[in-house]
PDB file of C-alpha atoms in Angstrom:
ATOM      1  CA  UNK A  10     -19.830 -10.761  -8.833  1.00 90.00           C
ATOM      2  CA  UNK A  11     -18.432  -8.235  -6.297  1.00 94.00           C
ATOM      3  CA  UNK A  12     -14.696  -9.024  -5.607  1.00 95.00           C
ATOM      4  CA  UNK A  13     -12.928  -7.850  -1.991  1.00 97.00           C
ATOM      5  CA  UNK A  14      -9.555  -8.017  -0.731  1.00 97.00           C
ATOM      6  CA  UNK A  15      -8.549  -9.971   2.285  1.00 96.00           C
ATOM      7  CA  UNK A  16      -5.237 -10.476   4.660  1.00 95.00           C
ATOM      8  CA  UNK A  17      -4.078 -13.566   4.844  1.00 94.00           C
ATOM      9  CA  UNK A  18      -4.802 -14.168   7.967  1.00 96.00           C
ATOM     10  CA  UNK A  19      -8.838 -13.468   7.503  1.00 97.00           C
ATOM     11  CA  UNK A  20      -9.053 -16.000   5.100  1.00 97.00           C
ATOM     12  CA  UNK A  21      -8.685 -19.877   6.766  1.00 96.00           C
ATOM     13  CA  UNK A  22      -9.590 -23.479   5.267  1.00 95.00           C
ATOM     14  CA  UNK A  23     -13.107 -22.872   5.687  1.00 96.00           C
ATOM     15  CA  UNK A  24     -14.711 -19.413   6.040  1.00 97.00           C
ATOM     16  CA  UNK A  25     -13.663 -15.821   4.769  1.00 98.00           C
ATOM     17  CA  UNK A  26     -13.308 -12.928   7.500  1.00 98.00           C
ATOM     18  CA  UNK A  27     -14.114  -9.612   5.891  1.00 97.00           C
ATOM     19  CA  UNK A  28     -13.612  -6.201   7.806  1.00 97.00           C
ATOM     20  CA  UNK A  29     -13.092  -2.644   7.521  1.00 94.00           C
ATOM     21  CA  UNK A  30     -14.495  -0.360   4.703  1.00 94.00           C
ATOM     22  CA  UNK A  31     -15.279  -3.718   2.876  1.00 96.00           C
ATOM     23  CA  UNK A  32     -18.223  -4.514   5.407  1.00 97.00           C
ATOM     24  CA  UNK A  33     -20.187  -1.203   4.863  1.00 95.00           C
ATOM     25  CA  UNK A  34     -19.745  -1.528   0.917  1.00 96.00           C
ATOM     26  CA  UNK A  35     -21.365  -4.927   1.167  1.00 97.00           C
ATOM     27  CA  UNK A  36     -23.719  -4.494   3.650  1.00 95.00           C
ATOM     28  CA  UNK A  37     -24.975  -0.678   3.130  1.00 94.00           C
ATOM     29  CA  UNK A  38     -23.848   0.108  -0.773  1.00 95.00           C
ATOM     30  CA  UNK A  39     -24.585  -3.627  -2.016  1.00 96.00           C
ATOM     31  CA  UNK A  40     -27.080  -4.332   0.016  1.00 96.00           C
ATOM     32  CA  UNK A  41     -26.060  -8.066   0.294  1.00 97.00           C
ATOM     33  CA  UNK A  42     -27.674 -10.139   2.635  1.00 96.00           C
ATOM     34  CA  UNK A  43     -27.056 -14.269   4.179  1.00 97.00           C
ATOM     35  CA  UNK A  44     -26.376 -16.279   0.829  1.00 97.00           C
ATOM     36  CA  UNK A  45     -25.261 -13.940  -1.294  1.00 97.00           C
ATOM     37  CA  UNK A  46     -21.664 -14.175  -2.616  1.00 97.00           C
ATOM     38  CA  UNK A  47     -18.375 -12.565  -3.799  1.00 97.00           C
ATOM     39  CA  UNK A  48     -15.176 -13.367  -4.918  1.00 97.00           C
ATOM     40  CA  UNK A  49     -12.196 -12.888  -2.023  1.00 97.00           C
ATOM     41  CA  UNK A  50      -8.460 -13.089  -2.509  1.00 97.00           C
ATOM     42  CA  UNK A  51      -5.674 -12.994   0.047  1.00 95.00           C
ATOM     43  CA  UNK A  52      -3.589 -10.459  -1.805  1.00 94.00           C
ATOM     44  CA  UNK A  53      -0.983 -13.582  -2.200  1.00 89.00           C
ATOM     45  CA  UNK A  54      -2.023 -16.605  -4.242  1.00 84.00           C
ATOM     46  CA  UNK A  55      -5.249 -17.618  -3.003  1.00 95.00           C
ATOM     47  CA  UNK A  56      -8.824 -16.389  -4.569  1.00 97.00           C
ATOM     48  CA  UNK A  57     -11.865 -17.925  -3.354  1.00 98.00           C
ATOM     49  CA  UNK A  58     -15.988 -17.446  -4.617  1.00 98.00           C
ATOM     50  CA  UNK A  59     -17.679 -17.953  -1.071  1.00 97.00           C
ATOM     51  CA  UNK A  60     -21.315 -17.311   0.618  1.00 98.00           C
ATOM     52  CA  UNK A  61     -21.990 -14.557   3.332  1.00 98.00           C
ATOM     53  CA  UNK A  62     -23.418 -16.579   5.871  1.00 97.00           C
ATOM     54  CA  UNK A  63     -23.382 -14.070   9.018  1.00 96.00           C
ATOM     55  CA  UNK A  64     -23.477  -9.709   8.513  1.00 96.00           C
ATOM     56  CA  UNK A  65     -22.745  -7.393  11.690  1.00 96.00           C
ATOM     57  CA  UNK A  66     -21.793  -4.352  11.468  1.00 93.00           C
ATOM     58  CA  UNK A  67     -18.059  -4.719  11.845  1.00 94.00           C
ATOM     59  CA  UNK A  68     -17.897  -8.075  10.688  1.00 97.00           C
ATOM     60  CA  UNK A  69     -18.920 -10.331   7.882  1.00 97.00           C
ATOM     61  CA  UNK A  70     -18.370 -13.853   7.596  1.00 97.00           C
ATOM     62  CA  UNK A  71     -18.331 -15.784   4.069  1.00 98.00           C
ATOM     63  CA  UNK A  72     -18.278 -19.679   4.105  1.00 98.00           C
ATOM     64  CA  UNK A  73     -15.559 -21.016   1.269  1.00 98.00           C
ATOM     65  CA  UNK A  74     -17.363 -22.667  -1.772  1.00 98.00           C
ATOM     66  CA  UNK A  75     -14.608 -22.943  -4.761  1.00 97.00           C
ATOM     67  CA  UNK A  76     -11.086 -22.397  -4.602  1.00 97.00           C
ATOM     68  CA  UNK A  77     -10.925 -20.408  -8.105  1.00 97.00           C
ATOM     69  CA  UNK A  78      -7.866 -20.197 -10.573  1.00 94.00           C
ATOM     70  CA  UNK A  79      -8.338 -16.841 -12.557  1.00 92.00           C
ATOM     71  CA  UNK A  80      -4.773 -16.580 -13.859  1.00 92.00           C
ATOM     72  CA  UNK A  81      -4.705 -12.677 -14.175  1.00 95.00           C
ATOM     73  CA  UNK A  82      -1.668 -11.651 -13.243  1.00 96.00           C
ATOM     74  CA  UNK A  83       0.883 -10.969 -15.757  1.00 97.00           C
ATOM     75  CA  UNK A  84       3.413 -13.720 -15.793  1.00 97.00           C
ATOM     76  CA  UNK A  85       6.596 -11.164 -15.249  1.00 98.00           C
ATOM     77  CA  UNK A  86       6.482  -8.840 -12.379  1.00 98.00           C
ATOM     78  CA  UNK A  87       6.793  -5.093 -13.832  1.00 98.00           C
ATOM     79  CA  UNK A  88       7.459  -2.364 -11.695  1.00 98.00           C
ATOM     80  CA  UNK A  89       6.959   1.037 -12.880  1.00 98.00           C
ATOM     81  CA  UNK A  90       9.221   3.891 -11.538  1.00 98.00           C
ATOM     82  CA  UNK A  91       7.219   7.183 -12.664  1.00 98.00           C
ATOM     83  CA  UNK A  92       9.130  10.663 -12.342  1.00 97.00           C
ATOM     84  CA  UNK A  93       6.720  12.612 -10.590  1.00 97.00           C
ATOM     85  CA  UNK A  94       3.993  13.927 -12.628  1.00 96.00           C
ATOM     86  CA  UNK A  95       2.040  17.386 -12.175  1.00 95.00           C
ATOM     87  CA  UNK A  96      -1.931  17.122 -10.948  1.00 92.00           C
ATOM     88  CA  UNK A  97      -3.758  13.905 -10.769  1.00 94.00           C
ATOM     89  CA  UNK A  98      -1.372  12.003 -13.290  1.00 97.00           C
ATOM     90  CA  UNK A  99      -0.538   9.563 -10.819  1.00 97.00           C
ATOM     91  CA  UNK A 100      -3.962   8.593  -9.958  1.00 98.00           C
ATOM     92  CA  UNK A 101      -4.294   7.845 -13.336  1.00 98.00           C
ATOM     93  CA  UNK A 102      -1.449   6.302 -14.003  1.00 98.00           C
ATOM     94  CA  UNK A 103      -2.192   3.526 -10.674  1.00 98.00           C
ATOM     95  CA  UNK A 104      -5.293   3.212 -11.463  1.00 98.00           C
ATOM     96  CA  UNK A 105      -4.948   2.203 -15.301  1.00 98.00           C
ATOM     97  CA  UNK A 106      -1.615   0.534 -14.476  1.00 98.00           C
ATOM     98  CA  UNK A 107      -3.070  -1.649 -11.757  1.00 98.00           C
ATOM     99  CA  UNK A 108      -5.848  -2.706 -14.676  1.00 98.00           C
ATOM    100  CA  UNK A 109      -2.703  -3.335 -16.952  1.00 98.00           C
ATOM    101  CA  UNK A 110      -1.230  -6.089 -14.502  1.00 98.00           C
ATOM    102  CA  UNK A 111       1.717  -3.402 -12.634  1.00 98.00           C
ATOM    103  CA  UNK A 112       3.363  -5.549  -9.725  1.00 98.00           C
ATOM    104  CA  UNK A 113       4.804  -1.992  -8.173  1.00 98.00           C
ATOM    105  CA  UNK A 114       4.988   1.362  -8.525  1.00 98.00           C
ATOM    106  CA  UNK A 115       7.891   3.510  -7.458  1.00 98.00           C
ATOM    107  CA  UNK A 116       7.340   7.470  -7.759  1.00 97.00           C
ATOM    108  CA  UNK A 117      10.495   9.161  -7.806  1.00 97.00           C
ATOM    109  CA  UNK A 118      11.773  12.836  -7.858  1.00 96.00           C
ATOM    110  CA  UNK A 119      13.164  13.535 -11.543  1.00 96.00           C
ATOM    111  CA  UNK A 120      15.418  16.789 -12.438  1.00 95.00           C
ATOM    112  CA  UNK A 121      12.515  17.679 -14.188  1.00 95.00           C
ATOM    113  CA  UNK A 122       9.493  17.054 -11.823  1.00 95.00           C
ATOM    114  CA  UNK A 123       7.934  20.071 -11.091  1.00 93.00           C
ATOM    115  CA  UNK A 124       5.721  18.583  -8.437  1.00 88.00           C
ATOM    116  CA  UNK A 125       8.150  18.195  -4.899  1.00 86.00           C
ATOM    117  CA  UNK A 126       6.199  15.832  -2.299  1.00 87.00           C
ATOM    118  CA  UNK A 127       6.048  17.681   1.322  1.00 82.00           C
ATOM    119  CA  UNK A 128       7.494  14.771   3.381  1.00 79.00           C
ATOM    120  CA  UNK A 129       4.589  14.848   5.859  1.00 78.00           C
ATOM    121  CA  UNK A 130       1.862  14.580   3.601  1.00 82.00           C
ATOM    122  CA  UNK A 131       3.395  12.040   1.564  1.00 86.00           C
ATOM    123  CA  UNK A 132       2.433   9.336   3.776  1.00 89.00           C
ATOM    124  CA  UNK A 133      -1.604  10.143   3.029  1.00 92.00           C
ATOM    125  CA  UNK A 134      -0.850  10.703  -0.515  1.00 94.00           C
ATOM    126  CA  UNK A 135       0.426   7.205  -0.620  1.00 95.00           C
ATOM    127  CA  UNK A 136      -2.724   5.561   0.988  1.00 95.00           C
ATOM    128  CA  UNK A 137      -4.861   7.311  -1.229  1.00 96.00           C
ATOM    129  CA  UNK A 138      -2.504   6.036  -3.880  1.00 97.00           C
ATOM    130  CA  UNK A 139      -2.940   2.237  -2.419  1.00 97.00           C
ATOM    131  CA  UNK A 140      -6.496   2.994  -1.990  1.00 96.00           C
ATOM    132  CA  UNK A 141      -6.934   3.503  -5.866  1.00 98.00           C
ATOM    133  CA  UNK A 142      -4.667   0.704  -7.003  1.00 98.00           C
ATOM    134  CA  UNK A 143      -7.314  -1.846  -4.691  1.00 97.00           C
ATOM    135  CA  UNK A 144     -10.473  -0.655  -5.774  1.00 96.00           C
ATOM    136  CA  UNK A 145      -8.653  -0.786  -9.736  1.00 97.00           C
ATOM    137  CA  UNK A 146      -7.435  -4.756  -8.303  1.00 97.00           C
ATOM    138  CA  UNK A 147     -10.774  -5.448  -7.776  1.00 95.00           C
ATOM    139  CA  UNK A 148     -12.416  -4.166 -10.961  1.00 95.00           C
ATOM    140  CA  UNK A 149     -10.104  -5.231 -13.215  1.00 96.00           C
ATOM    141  CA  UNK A 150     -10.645  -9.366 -11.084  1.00 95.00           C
ATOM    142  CA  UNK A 151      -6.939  -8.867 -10.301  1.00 96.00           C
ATOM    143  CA  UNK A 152      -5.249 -11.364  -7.903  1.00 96.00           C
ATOM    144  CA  UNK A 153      -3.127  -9.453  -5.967  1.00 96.00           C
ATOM    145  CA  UNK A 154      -2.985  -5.675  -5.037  1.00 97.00           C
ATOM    146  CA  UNK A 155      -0.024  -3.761  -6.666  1.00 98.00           C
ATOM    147  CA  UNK A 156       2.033  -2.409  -3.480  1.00 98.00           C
ATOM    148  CA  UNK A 157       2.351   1.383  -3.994  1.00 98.00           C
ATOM    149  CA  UNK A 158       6.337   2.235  -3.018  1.00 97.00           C
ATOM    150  CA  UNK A 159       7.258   5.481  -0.939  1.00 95.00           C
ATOM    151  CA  UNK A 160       8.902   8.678  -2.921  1.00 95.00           C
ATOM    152  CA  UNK A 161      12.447   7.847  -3.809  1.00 96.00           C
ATOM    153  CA  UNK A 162      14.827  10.128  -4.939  1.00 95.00           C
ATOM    154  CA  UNK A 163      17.102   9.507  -8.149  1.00 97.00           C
ATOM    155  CA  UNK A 164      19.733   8.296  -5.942  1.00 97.00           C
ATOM    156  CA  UNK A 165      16.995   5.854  -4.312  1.00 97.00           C
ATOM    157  CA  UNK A 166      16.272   5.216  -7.499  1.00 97.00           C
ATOM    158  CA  UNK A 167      19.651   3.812  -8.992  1.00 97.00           C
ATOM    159  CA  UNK A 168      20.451   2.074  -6.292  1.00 96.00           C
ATOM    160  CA  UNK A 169      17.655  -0.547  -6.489  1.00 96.00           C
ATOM    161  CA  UNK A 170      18.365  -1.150 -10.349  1.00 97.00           C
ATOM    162  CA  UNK A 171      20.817  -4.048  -9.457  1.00 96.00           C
ATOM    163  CA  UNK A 172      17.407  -5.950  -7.452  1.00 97.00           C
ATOM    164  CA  UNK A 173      15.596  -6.255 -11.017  1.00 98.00           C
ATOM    165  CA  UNK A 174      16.259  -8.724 -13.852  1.00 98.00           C
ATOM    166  CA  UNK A 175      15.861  -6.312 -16.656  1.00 98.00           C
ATOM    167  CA  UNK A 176      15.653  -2.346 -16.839  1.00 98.00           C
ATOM    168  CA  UNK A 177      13.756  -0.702 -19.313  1.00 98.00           C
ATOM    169  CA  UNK A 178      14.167   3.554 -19.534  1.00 97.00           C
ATOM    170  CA  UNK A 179      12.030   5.075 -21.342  1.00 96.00           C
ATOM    171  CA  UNK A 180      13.673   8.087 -23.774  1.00 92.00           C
ATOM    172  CA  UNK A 181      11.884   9.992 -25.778  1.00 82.00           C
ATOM    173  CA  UNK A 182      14.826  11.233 -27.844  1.00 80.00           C
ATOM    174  CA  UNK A 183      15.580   7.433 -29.328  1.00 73.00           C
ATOM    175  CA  UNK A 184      11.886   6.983 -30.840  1.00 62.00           C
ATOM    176  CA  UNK A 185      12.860  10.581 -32.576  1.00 68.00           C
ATOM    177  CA  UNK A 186      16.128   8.958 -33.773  1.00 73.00           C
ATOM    178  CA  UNK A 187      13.674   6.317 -35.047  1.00 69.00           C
ATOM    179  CA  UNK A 188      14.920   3.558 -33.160  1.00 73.00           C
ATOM    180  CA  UNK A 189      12.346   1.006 -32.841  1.00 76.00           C
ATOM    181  CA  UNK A 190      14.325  -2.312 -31.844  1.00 90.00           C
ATOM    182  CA  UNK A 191      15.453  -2.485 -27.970  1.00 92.00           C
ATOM    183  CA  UNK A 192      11.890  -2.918 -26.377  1.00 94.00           C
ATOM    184  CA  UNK A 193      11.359  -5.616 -28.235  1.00 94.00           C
ATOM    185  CA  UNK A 194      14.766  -6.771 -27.857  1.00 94.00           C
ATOM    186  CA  UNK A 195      14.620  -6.666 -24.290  1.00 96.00           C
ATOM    187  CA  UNK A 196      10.969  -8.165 -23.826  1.00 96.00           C
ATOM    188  CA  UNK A 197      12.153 -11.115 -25.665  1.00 95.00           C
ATOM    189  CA  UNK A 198      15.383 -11.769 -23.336  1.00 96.00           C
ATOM    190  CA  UNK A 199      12.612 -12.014 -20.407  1.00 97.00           C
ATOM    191  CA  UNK A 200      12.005 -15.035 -19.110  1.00 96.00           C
ATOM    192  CA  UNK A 201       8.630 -15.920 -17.037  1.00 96.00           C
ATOM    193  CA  UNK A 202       8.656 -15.085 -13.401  1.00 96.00           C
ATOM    194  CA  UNK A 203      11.233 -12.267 -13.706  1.00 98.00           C
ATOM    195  CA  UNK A 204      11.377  -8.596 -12.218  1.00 98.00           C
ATOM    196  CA  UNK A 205      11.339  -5.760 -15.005  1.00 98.00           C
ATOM    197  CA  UNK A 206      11.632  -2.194 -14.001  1.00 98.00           C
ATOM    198  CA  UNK A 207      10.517   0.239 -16.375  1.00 98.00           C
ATOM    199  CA  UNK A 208      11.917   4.140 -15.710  1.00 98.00           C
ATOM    200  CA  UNK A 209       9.598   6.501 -16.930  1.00 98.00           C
ATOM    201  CA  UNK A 210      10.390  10.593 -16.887  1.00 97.00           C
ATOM    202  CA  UNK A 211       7.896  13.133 -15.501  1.00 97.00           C
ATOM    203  CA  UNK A 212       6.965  16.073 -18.447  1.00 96.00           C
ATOM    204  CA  UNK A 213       9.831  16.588 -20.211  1.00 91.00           C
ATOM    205  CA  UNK A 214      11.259  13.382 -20.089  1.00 93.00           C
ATOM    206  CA  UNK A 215      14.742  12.613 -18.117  1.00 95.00           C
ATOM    207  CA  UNK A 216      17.620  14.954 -18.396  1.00 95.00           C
ATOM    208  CA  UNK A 217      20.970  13.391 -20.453  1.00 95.00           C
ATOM    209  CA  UNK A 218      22.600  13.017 -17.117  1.00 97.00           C
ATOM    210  CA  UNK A 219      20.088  10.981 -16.125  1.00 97.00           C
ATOM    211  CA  UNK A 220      20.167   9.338 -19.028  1.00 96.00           C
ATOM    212  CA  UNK A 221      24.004   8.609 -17.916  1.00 96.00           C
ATOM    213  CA  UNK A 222      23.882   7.966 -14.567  1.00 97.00           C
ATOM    214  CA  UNK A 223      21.102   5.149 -15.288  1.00 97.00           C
ATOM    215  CA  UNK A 224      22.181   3.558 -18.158  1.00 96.00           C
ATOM    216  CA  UNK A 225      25.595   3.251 -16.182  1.00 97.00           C
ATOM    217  CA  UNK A 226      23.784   1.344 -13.792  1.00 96.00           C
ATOM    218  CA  UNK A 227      22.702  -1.126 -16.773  1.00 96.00           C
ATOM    219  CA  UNK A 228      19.022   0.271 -17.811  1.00 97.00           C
ATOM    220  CA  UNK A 229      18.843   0.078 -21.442  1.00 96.00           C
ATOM    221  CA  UNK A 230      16.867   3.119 -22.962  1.00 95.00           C
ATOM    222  CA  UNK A 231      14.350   2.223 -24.948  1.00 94.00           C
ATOM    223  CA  UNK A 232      11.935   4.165 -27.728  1.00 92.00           C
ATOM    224  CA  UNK A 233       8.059   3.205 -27.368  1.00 92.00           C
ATOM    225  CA  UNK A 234       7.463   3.653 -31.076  1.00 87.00           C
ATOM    226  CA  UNK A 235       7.635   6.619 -33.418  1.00 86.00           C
ATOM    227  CA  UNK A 236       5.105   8.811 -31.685  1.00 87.00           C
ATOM    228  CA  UNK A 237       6.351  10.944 -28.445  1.00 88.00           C
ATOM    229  CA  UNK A 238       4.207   9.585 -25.915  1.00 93.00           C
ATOM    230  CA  UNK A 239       2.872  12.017 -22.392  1.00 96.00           C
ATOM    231  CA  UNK A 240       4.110  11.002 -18.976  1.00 97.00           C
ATOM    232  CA  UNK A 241       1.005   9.426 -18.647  1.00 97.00           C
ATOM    233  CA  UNK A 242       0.391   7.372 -21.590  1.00 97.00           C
ATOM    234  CA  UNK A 243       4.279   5.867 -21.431  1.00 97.00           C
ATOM    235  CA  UNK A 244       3.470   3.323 -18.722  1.00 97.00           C
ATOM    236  CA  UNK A 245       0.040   2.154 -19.822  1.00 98.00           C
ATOM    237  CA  UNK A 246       1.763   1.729 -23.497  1.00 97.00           C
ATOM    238  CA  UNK A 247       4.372  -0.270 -22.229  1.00 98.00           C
ATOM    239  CA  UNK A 248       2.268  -2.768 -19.811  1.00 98.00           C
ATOM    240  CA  UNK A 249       0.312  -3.171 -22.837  1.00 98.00           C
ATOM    241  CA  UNK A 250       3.121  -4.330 -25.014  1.00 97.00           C
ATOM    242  CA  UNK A 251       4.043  -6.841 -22.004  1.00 98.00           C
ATOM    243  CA  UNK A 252       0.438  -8.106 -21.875  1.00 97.00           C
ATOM    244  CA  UNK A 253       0.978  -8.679 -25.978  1.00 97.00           C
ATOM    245  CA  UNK A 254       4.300 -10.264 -25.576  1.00 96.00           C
ATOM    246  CA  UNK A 255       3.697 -12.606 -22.560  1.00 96.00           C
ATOM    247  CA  UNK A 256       0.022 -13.381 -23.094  1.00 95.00           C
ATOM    248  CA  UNK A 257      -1.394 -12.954 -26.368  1.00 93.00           C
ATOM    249  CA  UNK A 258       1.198 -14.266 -28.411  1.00 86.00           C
ATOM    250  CA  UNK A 259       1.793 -17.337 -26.061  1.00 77.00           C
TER     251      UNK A 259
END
């Protein structure tokens, strides 16, 4: 069953308003017609199976039939912060890390990025960016849609460490030390309904300093196993691990 994305405010006691791009992918790509029906969610805490019961070209409206309870959102919110990546890393890192269960993700501008965001294209770049995390949220029968953050810099960065519960940095150079303890140590300090940030480094990982200036601000670097992990796989290891932890093994 198709699954769409609301606003709040398009979705009352009753019926289901559905606009924008949504209308055309029902109507013209689906084909759906009167009494068909989909799966909506309000982006908050409310998703809903209902039946289209009236199709126009900018509008469709979908009479409620269930309140549903699909309990798919991981029960701690996890941010990721990923140091810029080259290419289409971050694509793919969104779009698998919105399947994961991500709450947020926070791109930021590492020593080492190589890729530097032109400040007036970063604003499309970003709705593309939100664009893919939705259309992953709807796959992947997700409740809510993970809100895609603008660029920070490092400085950004540190200063919205204190706002999160626990801080986990990933660093590359512990899981060659062999240390294999403090992701596990700190998953298991988290409690239910808390706010995790998890740093991740562009290629190359983050610089000592870095290292320093974050772990100063009370992130606790972390190895994610004994294999050296790509930018790209260091995120969608990690939500994994917190889907194990706070799902499976409860």
């Amino acid at each position: 069953m198709q699954r769409y994305f609301v606003k709040k405010e398009q979705m009352t006691d009753k019926v289901v308003h559905i606009l924008g791009e949504d209308v055309k992918h029902i109507s013209k790509v689906m084909r759906m017609d009167v009494g068909d029906e989909v799966i909506c969610s309000d982006n908050h805490s409310r998703t809903v199976k209902c039946r289209l019961s009236n199709l126009s070209d900018k509008e469709i409206i979908a009479d409620i039939i269930e309140t549903l309870d699909p309990k798919t959102e991981l029960p701690v919110k996890v941010t990721i912060a990923q140091g810029l990546p080259k290419g289409d890393k971050l694509d793919l890192i969104i779009q698998k890390g919105t399947e994961l269960g991500a709450f947020a993700f926070l791109p930021f501008s590492a020593a080492r990025s190589i890729v530097k965001w032109d400040q007036k294209k970063a604003g499309k770049k970003i709705e593309r960016l939100e664009k893919i995390a939705k259309e992953a949220a709807e796959q992947s029968y997700r409740e809510r849609i993970p809100e895609v953050l603008n660029v920070h810099s490092f400085t950004d960065l540190k200063q919205k460490i204190s706002s999160y519960d626990v801080v986990i940095l990933a660093y590359e150079e512990s899981a060659k030390r062999g240390e294999q303890v403090q992701l596990a140590q700190q998953l298991a300090s988290v409690t239910l309904g808390q706010k995790v940030l998890v740093i991740i480094g562009p290629e190359g990982g983050i610089t000592e300093e870095e290292l320093r200036q974050l772990t100063e601000q009370g992130a606790i670097a972390c190895g994610f196993g004994p294999r050296i992990l790509r930018t790209e796989t260091a995120s969608l290891y990690v939500l994994a691990a917190i889907s194990y932890h706070f799902e499976l093994m409860r």
